[in-house]
Coordinates of C-alpha atoms in Angstrom, one line a residue:
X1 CA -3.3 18.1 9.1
X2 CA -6.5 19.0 7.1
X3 CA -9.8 16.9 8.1
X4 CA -9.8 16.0 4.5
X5 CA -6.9 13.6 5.5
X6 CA -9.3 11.8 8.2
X7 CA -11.8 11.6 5.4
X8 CA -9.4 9.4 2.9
X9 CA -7.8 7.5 5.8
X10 CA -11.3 5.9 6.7
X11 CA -11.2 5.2 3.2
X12 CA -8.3 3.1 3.4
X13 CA -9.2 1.4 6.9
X14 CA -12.4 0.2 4.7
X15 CA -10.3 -1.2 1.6
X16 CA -8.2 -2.5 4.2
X17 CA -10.4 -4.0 6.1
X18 CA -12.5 -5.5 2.7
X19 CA -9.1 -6.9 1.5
X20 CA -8.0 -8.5 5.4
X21 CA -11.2 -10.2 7.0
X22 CA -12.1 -12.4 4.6
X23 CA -9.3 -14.7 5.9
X24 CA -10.8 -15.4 9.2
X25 CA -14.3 -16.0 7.6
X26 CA -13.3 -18.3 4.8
X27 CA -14.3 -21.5 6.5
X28 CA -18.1 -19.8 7.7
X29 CA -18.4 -19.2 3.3
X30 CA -17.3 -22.1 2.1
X31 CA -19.8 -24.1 4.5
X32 CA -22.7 -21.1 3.7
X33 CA -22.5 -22.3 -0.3
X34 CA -21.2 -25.4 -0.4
X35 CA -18.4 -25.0 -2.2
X36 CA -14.8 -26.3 -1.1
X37 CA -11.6 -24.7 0.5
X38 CA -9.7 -23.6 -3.1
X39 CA -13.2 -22.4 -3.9
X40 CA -13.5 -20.1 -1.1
X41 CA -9.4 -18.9 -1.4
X42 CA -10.8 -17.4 -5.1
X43 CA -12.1 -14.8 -2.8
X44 CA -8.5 -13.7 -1.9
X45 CA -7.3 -14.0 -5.0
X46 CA -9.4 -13.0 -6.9
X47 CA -9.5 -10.1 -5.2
X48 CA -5.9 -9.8 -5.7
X49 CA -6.0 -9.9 -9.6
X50 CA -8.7 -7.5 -9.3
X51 CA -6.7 -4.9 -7.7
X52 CA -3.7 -5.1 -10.0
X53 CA -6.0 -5.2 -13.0
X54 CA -8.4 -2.4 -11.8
X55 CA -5.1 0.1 -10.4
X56 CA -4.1 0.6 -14.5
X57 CA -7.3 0.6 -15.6
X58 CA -9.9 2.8 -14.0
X59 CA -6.8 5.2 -13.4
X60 CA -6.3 5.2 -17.3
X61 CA -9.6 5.6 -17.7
X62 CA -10.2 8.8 -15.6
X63 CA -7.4 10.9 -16.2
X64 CA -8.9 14.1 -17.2
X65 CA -11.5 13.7 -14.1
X66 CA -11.4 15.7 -11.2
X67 CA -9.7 13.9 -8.7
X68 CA -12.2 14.0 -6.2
X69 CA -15.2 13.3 -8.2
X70 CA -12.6 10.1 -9.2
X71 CA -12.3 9.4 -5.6
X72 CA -16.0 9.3 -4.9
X73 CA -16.8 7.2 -7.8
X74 CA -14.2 4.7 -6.1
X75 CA -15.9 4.9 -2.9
X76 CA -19.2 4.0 -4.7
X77 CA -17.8 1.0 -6.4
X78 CA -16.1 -0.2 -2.8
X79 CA -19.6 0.1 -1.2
X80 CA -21.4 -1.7 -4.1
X81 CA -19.1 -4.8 -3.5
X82 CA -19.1 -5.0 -0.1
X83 CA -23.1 -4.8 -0.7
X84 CA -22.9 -7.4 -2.8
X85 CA -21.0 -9.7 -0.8
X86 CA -23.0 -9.1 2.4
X87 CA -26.6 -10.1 0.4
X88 CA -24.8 -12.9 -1.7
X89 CA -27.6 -15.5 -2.7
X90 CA -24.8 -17.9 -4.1
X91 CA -21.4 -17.9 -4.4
X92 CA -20.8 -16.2 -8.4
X93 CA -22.6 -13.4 -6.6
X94 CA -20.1 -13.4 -3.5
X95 CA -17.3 -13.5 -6.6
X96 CA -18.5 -10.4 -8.0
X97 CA -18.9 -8.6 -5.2
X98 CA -15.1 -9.1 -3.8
X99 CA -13.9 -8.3 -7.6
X100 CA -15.8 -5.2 -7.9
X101 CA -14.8 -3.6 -4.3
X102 CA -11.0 -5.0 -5.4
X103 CA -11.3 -3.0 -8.3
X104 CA -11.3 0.6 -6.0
X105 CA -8.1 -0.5 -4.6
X106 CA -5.3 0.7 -6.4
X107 CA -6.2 3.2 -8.0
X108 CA -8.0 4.9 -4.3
X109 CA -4.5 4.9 -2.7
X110 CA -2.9 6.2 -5.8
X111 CA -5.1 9.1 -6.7
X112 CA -5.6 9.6 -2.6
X113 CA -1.8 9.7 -2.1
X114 CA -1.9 12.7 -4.7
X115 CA -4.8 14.3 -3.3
X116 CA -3.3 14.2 0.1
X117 CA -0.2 15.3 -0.6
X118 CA -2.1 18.6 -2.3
X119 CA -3.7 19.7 0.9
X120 CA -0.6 20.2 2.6
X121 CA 2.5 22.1 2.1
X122 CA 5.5 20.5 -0.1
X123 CA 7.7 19.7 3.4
X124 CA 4.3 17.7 4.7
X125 CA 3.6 15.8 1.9
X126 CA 4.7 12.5 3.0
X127 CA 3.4 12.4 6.5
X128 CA 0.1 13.3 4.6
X129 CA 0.7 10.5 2.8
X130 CA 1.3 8.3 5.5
X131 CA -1.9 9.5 7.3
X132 CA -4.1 8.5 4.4
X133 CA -2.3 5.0 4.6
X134 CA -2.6 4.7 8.1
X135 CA -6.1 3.6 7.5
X136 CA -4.8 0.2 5.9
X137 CA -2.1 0.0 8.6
X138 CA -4.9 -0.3 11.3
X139 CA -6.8 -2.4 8.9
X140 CA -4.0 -5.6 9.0
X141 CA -4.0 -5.1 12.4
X142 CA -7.6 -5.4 13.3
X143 CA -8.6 -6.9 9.6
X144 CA -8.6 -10.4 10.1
X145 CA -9.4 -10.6 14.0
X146 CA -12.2 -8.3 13.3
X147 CA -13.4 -10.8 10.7
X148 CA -13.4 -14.0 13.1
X149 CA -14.8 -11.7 15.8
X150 CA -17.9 -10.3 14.4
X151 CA -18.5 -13.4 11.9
X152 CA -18.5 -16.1 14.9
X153 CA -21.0 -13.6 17.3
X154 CA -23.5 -12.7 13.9
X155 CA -22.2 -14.4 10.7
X156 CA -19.6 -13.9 8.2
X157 CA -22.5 -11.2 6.6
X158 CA -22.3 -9.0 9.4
X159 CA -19.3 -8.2 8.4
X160 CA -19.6 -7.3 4.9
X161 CA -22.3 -5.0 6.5
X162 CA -20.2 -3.7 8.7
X163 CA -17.6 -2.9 6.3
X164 CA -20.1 -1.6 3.9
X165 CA -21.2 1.2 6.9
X166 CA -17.7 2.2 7.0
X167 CA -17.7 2.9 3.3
X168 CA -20.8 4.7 3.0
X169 CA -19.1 6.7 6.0
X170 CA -16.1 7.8 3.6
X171 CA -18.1 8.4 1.0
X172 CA -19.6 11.3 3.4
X173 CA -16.4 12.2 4.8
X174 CA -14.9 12.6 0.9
X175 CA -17.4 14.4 0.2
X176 CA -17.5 16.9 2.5
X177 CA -14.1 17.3 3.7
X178 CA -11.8 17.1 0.9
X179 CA -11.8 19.9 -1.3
X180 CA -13.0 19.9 -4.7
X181 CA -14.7 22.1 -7.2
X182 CA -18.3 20.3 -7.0
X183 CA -20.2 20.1 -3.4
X184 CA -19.2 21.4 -0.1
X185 CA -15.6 22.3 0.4
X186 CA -14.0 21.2 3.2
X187 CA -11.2 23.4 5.2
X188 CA -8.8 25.7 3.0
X189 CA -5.4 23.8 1.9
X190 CA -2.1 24.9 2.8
X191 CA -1.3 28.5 1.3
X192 CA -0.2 28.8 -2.1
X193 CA -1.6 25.5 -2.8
X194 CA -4.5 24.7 -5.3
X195 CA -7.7 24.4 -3.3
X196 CA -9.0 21.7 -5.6
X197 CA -7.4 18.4 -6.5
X198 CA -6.9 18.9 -10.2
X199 CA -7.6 16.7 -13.1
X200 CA -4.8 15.0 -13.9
X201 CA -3.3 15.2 -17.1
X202 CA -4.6 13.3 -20.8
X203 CA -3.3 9.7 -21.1
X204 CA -0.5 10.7 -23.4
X205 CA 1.2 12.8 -20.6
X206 CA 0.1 10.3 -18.7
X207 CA 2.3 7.4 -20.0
X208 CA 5.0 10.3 -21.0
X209 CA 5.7 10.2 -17.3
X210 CA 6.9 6.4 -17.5
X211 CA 10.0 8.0 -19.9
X212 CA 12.2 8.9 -16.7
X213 CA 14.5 6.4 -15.0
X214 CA 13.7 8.0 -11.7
X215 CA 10.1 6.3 -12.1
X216 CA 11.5 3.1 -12.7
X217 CA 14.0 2.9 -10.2
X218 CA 11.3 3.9 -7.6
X219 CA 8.9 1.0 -9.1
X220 CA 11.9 -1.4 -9.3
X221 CA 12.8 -0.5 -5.8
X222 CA 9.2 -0.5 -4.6
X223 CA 8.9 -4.2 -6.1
X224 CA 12.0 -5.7 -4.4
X225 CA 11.3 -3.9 -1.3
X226 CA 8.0 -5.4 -0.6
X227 CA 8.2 -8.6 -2.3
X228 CA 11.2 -9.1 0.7
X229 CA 9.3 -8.6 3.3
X230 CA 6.1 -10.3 2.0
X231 CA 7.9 -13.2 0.7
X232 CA 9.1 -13.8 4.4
X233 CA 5.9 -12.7 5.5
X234 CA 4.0 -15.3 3.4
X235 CA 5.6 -18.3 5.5
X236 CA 5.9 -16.4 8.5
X237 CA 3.7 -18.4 10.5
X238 CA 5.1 -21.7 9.5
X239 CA 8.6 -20.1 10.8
X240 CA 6.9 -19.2 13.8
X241 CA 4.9 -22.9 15.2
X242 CA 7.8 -25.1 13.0
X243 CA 11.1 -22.8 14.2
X244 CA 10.3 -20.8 16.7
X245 CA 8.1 -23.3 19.3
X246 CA 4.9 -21.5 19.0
X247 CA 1.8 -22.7 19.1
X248 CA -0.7 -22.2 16.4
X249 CA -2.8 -20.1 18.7
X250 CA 0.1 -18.0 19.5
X251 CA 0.1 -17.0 15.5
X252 CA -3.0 -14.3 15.6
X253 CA -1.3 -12.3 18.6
X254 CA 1.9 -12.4 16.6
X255 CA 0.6 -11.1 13.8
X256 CA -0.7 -8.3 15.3
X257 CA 2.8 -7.4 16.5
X258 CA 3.8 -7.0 13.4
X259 CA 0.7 -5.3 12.3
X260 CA 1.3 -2.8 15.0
X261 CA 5.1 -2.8 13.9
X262 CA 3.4 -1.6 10.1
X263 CA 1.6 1.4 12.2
X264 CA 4.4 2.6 14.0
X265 CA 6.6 2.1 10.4
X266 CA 4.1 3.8 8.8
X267 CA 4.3 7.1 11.1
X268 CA 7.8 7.0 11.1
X269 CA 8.7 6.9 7.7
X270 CA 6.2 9.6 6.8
X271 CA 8.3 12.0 9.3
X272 CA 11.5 11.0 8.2
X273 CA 10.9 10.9 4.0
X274 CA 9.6 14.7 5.0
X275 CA 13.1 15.7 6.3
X276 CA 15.3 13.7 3.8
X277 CA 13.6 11.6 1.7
X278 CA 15.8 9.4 -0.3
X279 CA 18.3 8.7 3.1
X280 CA 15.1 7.8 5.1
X281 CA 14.3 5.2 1.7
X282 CA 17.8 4.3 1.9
X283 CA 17.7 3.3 5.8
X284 CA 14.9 1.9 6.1
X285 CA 15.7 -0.6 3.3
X286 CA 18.6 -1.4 5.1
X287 CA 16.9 -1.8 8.3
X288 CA 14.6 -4.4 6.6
X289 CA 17.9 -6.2 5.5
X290 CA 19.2 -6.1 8.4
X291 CA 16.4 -7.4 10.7
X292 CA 15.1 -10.0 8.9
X293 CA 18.9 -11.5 8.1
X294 CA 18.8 -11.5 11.8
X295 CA 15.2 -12.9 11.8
X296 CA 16.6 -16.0 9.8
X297 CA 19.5 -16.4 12.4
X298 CA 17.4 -16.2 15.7
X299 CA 13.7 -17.8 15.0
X300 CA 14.6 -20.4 17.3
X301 CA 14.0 -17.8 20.0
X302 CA 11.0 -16.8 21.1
X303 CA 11.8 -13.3 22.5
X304 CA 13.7 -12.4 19.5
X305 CA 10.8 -13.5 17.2
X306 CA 8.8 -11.2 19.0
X307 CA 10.7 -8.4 18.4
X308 CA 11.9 -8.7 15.4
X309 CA 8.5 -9.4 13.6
X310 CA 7.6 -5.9 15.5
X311 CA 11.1 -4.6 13.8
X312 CA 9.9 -6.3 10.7
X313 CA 6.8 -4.5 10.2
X314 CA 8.6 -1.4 11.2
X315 CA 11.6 -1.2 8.9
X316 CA 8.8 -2.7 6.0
X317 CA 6.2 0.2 6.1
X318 CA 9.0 3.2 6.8
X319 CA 9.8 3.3 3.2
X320 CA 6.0 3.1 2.2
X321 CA 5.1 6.9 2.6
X322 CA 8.4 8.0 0.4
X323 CA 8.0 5.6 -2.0
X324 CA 5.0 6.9 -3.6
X325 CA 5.8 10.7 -3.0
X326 CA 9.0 10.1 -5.0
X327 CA 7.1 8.3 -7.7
X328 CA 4.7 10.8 -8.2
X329 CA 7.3 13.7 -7.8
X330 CA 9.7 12.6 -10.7
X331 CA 6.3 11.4 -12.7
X332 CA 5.3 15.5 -12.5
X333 CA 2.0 14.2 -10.4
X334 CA 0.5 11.9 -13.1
X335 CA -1.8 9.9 -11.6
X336 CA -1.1 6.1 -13.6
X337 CA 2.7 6.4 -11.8
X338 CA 1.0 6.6 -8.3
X339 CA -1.2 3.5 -9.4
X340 CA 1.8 1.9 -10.3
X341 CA 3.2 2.1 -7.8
X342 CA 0.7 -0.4 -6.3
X343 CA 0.9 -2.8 -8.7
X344 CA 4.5 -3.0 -8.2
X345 CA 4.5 -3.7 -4.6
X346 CA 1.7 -6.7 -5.8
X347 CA 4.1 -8.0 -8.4
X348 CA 6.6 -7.7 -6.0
X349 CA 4.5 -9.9 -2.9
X350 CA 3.8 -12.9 -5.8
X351 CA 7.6 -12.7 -7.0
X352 CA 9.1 -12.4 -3.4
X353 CA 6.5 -15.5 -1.9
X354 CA 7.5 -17.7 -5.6
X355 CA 11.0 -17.2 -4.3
X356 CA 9.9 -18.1 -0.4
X357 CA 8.1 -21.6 -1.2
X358 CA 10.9 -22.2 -3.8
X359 CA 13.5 -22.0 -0.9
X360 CA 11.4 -24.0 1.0
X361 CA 10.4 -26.9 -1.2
X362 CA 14.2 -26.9 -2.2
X363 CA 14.7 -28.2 1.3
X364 CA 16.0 -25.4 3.0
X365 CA 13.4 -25.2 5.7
X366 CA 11.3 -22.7 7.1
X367 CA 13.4 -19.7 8.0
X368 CA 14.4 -19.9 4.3
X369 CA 11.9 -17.1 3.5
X370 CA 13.6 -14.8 5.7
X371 CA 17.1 -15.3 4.3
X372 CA 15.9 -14.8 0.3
X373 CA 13.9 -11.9 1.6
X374 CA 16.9 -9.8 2.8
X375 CA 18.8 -11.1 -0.1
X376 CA 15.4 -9.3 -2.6
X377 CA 15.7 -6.0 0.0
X378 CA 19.6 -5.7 -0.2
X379 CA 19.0 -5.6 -4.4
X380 CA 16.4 -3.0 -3.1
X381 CA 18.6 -1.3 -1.2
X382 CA 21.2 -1.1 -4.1
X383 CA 18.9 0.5 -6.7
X384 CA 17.7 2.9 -4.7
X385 CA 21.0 3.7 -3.6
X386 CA 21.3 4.1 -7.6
X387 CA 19.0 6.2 -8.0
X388 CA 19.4 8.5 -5.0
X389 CA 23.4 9.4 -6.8
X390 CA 21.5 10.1 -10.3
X391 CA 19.0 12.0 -9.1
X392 CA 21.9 14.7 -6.5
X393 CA 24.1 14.3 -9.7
X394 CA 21.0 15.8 -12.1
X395 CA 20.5 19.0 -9.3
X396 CA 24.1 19.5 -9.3
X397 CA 24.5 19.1 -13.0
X398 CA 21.3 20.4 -14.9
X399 CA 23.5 21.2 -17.3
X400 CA 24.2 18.1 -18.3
X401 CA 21.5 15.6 -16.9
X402 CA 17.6 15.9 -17.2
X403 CA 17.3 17.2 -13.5
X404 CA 14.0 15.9 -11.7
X405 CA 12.2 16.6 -8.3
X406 CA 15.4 16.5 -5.7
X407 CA 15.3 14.0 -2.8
X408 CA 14.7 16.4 -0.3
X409 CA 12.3 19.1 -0.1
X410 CA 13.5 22.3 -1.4
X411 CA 16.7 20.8 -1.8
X412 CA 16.6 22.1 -5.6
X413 CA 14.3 23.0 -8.3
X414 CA 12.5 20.9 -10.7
X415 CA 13.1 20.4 -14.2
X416 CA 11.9 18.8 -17.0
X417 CA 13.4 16.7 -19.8
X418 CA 14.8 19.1 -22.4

């Protein structure tokens, strides 16, 4: 794998870690200015709004940049924030600073899922992916216990610092490893592919990309996908101290079962969309179903909620690396799909916990969550089964169906829409 990858993995280990920590440090703000508990939760979401709002936008607005010059300019912004935040005088300023290092967010792993996928050859593309995300898969890991560990020993600033260090330690990395046509080059790419991240395309071909149902099934599927598993996740420590017998102490180690389960997931899934994409998509969606069905039926148990919240975040992240290859395949590379693709998985984690604390306040207690979630993935599971039939039935046929990227690498040729 090129160094280049390294470079936009420490990326996302920053974003991740911007977007996690704050959790564990929310009661050191709120007390540092004054301001009450719903105050200091604007921090997550605002955030949150920020990074759906800011993954359309800044992508729309720097289509025909180089990609890499994009990327640093995302970098910069990420720093800023976090600099922001960490020298707060008041709380508007500690606002501002979380909404403009949310506003990097989306569009960094979109246009960095692009990038990496160019540095390596077309049957590597995903586990180049997944390498770049491994970054944020470390980040829920460590995020929020990093955040209570370094804010209780030097204050909730010392983090921001921290994470600010890291940044400014991308930005370097970025800038010298990952190709591009300004600065330092970093190693050469894979053979017969470009050696610079191109521009992408104008904003016209941009949103032409949105005509194919391919890219809509993906989103769709993206959506359902995650807002399952984050709608269970959402409650997940409720099911865990109310169902399962565990104390609320026992609920950080837990979590970072799962976060390890999101690592392993992650890995996985970047190996297995490589050899046959749209199965491994197809599998691991059904996996998901599967375990957390059985989640529902055996929180009671301690030893099974151990392992399946590790099966959780397994069978959760596995489909992440394919996802957005397949997206950004059938969208011809344009940039705005690959953003959207992380907006759908955030529409998809506020629909999927609306559905959760509906089940719950309908009465139907706390492994409720688990149960709608597999019943969102199984939907999942169905359209992407969907599209995985049109898209073998437009290679076979490109006669008579607008045949796209296949499913598996080199499995057939691309065409476009006649």
């Amino acid at each position: 794998m090129p160094s280049g990858l390294v470079a936009l993995a420490l990326g996302g280990f920053g974003i991740g870690l911007t977007e996690f920590l704050i959790a564990g440090l929310l009661p050191q703000v709120a007390a540092s200015f004054a301001v009450s508990e719903a105050a200091a939760g604007r921090l997550i979401s605002g955030y949150a709004l920020s990074v759906a709002v800011g993954a359309i936008a800044l992508t729309a607005a720097t289509t025909r940049l180089p990609r890499k010059h994009v990327l640093v300019g995302l970098v910069v912004l990420f720093v800023i924030g976090n600099l922001l935040s960490a020298v707060a005088p008041n709380y508007p300023v500690m606002l501002l600073g979380r909404i403009v290092a949310a506003l990097c967010h989306g569009s960094f792993f979109g246009i960095g899922s692009l990038v990496a996928s160019s540095l390596v050859a077309p049957e590597r593309k995903s586990r180049a992916v997944a390498v770049m995300f491994a970054g944020l898969t470390l980040a829920n890991v460590l995020g929020v216990p990093f955040g209570a560990l370094v804010g209780e020993r030097w204050g909730w600033r010392a983090a921001f610092w921290a994470v600010t260090a890291i940044g400014v330690l991308a930005l370097a990395g970025i800038v010298t490893l990952v190709p591009g046509r300004a600065g330092r080059t970093g190693p050469p790419a894979a053979k017969g592919h470009r050696a610079d991240p191109a521009p992408g395309h104008g904003l016209r071909a941009q949103f032409r990309a949105f005509r194919s149902w391919q890219v809509w099934l993906t989103l769709t599927a993206t959506a359902l996908g995650y807002g399952g598993m984050f709608g269970a996740f959402s409650y997940i420590a409720y099911t865990f101290t109310e169902v399962g017998g565990f104390s609320s102490a026992d609920v950080a180690w837990l979590l970072m079962v799962y976060g390890v389960g999101l690592v392993v997931g992650n890995l996985i899934g970047g190996r297995a969309a490589d050899h046959d994409r749209d199965r491994a998509l197809v599998l691991s969606l059904l996996a998901l179903t599967l375990t957390l069905a059985l989640f529902g039926l055996l929180a009671a148990s301690a030893t099974a909620s151990v392992v399946l919240v590790f099966l959780m975040g397994v069978a959760g992240f596995a489909a992440v690396p394919g996802m957005i290859t397949r997206v950004t395949d059938f969208a011809h590379g344009a940039a705005l799909a690959a953003c959207a693709n992380v907006s759908a998985s955030n529409i998809g984690n506020a629909l999927g916990a609306w559905l959760g604390g509906l089940a719950i306040g309908a009465g139907l207690g706390y492994t409720a969550p688990l149960h709608v979630g597999a019943g969102i993935v199984l939907v999942s599971v169905v359209v992407m089964v969907v599209a995985a039939r049109l898209a073998r039935s437009a290679v076979d046929r490109p006669d008579q169906c607008a045949a796209e990227p296949p499913s598996r690498p080199g499995a057939g040729r691309a065409m476009r829409h006649r």
